CSV table of C-alpha atoms in Angstrom, one decimal:
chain,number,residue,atom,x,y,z
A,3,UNK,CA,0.0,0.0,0.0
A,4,UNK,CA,1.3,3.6,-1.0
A,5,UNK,CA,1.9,6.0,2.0
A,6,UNK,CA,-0.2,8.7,1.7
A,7,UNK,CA,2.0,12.0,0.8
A,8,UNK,CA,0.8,14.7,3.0
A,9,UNK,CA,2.5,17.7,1.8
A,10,UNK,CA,4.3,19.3,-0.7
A,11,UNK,CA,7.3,17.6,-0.6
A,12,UNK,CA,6.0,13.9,-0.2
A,13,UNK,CA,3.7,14.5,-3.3
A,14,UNK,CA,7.1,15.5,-5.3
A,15,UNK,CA,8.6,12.7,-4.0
A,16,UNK,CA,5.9,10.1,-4.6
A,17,UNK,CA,6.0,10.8,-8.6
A,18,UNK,CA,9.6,9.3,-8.6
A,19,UNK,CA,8.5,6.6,-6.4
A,20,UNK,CA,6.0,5.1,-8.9
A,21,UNK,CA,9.1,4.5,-11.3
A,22,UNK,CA,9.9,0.4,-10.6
A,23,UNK,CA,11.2,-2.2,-12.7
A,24,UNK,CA,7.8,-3.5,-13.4
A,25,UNK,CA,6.7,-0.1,-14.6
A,26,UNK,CA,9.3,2.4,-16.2
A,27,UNK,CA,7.4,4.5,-18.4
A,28,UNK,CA,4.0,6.5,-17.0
A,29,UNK,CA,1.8,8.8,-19.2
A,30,UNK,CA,0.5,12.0,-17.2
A,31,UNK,CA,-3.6,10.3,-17.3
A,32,UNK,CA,-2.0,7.6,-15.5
A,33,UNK,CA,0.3,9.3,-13.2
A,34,UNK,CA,-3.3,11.1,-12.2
A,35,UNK,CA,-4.8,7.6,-11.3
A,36,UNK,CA,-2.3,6.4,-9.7
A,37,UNK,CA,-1.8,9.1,-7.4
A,38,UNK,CA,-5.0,11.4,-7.4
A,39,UNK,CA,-3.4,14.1,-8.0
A,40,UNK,CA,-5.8,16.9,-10.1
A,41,UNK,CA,-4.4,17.3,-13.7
A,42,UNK,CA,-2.6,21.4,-12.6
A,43,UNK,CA,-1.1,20.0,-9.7
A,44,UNK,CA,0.4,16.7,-11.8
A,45,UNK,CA,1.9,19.2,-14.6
A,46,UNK,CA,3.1,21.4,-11.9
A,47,UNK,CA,5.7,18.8,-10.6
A,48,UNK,CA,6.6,16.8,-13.6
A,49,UNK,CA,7.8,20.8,-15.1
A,50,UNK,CA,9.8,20.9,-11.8
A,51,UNK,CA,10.8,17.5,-12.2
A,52,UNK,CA,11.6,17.5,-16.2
A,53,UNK,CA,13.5,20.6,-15.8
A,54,UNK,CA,15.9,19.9,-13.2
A,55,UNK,CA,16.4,16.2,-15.5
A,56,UNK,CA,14.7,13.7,-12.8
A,57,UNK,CA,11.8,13.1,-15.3
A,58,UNK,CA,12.6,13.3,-19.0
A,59,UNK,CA,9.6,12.6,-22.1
A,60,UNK,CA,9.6,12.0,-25.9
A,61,UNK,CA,6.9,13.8,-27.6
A,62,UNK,CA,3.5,12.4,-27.4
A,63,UNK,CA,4.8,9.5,-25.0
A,64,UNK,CA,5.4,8.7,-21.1
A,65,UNK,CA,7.5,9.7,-18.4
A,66,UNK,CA,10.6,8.0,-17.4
A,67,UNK,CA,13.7,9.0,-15.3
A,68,UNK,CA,15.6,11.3,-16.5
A,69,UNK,CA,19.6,12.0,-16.6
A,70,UNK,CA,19.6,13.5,-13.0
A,71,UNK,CA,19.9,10.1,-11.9
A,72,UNK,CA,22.6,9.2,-13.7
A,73,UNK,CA,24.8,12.1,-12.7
A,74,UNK,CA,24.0,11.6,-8.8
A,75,UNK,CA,24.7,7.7,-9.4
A,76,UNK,CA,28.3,9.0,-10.5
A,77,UNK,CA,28.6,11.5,-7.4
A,78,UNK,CA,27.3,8.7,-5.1
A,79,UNK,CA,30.1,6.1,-6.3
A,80,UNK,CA,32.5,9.0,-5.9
A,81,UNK,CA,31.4,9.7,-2.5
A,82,UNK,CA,30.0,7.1,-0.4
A,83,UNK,CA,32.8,5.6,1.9
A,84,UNK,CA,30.8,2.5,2.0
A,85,UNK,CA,31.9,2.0,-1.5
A,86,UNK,CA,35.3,3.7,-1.3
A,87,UNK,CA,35.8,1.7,2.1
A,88,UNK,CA,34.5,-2.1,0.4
A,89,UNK,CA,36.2,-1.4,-2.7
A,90,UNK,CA,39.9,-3.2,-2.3
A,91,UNK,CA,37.8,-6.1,0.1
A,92,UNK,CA,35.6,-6.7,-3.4
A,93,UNK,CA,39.0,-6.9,-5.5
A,94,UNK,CA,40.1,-9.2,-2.6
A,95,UNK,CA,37.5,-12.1,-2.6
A,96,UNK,CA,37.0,-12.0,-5.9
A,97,UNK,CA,41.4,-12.3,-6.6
A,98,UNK,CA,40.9,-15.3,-4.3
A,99,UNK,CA,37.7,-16.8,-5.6
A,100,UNK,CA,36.2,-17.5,-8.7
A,101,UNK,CA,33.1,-15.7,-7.4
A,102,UNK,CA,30.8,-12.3,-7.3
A,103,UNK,CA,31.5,-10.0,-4.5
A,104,UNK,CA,29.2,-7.6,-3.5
A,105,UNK,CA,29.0,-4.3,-1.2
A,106,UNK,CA,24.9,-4.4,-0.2
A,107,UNK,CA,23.1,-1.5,1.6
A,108,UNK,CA,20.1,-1.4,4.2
A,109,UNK,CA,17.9,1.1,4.1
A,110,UNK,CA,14.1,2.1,5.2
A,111,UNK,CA,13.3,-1.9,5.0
A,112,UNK,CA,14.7,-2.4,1.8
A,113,UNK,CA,18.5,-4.1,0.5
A,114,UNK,CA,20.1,-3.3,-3.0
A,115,UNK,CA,23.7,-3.6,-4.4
A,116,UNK,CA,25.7,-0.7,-4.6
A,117,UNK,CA,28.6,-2.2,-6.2
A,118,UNK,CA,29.9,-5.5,-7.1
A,119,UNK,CA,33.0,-7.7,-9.1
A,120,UNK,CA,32.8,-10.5,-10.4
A,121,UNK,CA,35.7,-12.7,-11.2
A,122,UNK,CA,33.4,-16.1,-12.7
A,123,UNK,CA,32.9,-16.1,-16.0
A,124,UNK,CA,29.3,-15.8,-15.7
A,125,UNK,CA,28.4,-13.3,-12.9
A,126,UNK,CA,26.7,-15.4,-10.5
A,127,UNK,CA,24.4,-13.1,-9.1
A,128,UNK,CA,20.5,-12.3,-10.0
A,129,UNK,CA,20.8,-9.1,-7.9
A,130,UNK,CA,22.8,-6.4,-10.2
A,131,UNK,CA,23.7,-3.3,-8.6
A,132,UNK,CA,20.5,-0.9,-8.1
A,133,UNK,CA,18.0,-4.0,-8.0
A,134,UNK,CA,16.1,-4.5,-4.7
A,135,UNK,CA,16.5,-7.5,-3.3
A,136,UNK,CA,14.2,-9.7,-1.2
A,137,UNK,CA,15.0,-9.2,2.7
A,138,UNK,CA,13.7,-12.4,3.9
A,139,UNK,CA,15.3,-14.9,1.4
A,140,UNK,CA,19.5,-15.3,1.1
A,141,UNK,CA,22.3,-15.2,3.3
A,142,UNK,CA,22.5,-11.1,2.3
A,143,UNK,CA,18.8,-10.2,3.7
A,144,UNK,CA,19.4,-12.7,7.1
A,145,UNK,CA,23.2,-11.4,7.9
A,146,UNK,CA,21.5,-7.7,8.4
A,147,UNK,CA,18.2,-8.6,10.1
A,148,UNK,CA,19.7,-11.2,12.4
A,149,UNK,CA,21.8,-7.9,14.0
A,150,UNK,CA,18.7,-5.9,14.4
A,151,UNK,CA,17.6,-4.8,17.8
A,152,UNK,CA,14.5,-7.2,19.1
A,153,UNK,CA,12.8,-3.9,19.1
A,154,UNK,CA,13.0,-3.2,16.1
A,155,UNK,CA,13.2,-6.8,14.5
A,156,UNK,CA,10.4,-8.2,15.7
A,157,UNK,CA,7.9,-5.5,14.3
A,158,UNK,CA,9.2,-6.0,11.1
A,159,UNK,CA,9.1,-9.9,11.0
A,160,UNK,CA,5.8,-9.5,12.2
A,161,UNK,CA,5.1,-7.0,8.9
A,162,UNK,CA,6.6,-9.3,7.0
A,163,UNK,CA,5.8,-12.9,8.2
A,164,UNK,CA,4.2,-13.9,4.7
A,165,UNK,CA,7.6,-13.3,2.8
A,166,UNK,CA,9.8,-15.5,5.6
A,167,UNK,CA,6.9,-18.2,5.1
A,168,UNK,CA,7.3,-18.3,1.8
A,169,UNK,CA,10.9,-18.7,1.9
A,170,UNK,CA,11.0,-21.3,4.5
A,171,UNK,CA,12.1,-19.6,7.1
A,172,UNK,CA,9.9,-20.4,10.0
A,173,UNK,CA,6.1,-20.4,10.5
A,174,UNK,CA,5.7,-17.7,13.2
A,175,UNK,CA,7.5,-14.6,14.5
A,176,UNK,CA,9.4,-17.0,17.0
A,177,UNK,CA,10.2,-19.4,14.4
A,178,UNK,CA,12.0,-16.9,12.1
A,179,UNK,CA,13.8,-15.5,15.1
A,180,UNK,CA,15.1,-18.7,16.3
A,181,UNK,CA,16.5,-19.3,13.0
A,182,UNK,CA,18.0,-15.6,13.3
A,183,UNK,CA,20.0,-16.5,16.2
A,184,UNK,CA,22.0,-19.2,14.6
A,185,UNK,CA,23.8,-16.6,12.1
A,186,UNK,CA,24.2,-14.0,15.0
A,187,UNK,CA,26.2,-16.7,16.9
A,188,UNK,CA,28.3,-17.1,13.8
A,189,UNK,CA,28.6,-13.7,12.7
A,190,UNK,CA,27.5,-14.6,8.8
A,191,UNK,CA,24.7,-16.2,6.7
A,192,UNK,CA,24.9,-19.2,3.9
A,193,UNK,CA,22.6,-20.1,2.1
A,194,UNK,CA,22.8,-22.7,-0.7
A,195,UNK,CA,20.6,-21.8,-3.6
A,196,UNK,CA,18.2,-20.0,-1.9
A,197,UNK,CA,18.3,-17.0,-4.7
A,198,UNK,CA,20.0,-18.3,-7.6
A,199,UNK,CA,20.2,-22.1,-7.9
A,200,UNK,CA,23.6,-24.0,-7.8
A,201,UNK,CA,24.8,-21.0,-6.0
A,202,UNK,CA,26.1,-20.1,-2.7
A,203,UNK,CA,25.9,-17.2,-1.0
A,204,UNK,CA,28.0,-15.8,1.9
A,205,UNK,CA,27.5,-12.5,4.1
A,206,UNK,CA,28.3,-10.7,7.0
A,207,UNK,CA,26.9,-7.6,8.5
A,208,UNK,CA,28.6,-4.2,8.2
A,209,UNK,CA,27.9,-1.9,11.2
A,210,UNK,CA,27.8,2.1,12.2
A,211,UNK,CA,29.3,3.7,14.9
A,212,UNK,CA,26.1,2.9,17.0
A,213,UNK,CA,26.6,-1.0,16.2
A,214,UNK,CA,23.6,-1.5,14.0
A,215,UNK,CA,23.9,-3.1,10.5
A,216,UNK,CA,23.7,-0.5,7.5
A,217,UNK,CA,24.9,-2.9,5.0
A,218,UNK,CA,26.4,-6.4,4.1
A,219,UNK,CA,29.3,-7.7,2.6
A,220,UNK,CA,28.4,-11.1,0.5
A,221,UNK,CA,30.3,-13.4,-1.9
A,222,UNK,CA,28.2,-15.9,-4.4
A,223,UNK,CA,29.9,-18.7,-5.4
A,224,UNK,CA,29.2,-21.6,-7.7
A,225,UNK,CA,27.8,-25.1,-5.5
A,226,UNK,CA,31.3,-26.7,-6.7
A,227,UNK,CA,33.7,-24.1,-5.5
A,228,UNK,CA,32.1,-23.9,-2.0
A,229,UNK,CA,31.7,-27.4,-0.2
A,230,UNK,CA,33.8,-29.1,2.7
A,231,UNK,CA,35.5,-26.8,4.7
A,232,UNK,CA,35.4,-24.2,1.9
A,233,UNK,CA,32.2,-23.2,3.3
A,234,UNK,CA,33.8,-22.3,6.5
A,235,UNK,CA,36.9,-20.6,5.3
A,236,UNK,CA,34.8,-18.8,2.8
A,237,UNK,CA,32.7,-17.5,5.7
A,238,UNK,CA,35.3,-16.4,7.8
A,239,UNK,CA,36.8,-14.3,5.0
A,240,UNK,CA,33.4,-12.6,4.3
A,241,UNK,CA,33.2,-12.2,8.0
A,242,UNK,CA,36.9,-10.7,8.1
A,243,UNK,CA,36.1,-7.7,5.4
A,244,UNK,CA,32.9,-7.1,6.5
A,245,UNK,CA,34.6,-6.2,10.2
A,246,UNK,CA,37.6,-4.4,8.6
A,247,UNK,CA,35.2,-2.3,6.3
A,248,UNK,CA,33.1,-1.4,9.5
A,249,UNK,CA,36.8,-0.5,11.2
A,250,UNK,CA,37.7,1.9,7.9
A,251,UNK,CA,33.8,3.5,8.1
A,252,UNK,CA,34.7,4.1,11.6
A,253,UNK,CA,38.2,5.5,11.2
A,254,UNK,CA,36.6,8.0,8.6
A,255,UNK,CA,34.3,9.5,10.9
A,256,UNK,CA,36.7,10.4,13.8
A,257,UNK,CA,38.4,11.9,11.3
A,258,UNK,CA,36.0,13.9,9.9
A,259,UNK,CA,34.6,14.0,13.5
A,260,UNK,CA,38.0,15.6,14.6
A,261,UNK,CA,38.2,18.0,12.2
């Protein structure tokens, strides 16, 4: 269900927000529909929107993003330490592994890849960078929610119960959390096939100063390149990065901090 926008600013917002995979393109009748917005007030923010370049149009066709996006992708790779921080671990796993690597980050209650190697000849990975990716299916999705607070964990389990049903995760809330505290006692998720078949997939938790997860680090490997006590070694090198990129993230604030 779509939060209602409740002023100015929300409304703005909410015309980006209809832009998905499933629906790129949106003609102005049924950006109207789809948010109830009268036809003056619609025209009013896709001109503000098409002129600073989030929106751009063809004539006599639909709306889709616009080249605004594309510049602040660029500033965002060039600026987010959580890249700039996870960068050499992704050349490091992926030197040592015939594998994909991948920096992923948490936020509201969603997951997506903000950068990734590969070093397989076909990328093993159905998650490219930018795509969402499901929370309650993967080693990625559990290695972040298994370091929630309860306070915050629970509600959110209980939001999304269906989704950790579906992926076999447990039948209740307590269910689902008792499977959550096996990967907090190791420090990392596996999971064999659970997003891409014949693949398996490694992560560990990347915290802030304040010891909550904001992102993961994960490796996907092929089934044959990760069985025997390659699973463990494997883990503990995705645990290893994911603790020395939290370390680096740290050692950038105090120094911007102490500035």
């Amino acid at each position: 269900m779509r939060k209602k926008a409740v002023n100015s600013l929300e409304r703005l917002q909410a015309v980006l927000e209809v832009f998905t995979e499933d629906r790129l393109e949106w003609t102005p009748e049924e950006l109207m529909e789809e948010l109830g917005y009268s036809r003056p007030t619609l025209y009013r923010y896709l001109k503000i929107l098409k002129d600073s370049g989030f929106l751009t149009s063809m004539p006599n066709t639909g709306f889709t993003l616009g080249p605004r996006v594309v510049e602040m992708d660029y500033l965002l790779r060039k600026s987010d330490n959580l890249i700039l921080s996870g960068a050499p671990y992704l050349q490091k796993l992926t030197g040592r592994y015939e594998c994909t690597a991948l920096l992923v980050r948490w936020y509201g209650e969603k997951i997506l890849c903000v950068d990734s190697i590969s070093s397989s000849r076909e990328a093993i990975s159905s998650y490219p960078r930018g795509r969402p990716m499901p929370l309650s299916r993967g080693a990625i999705g559990r290695s972040i929610v298994a370091f929630l607070p309860r306070r915050n964990l629970v509600p959110l389990i209980n939001r999304t119960l269906d989704d950790w049903q579906a992926a076999g995760a447990g039948d209740t809330v307590e269910a689902v959390l008792d499977g959550l505290k096996s990967v907090r006692k190791k420090g990392y998720a596996v999971a064999h096939g659970e997003v891409t078949p014949g693949v398996v997939g490694f992560a560990a938790p990347i915290f802030d100063a304040g010891q909550s997860p904001i992102a993961s680090f994960s490796v996907t490997i092929a089934q044959e390149h990760a069985s025997g006590s390659a699973v463990e070694d494997i883990g503990r090198e995705v645990l290893l990065a994911a603790g020395e990129i939290t370390a680096a993230l740290a050692s950038h604030r105090h120094r911007i901090s102490g500035r």
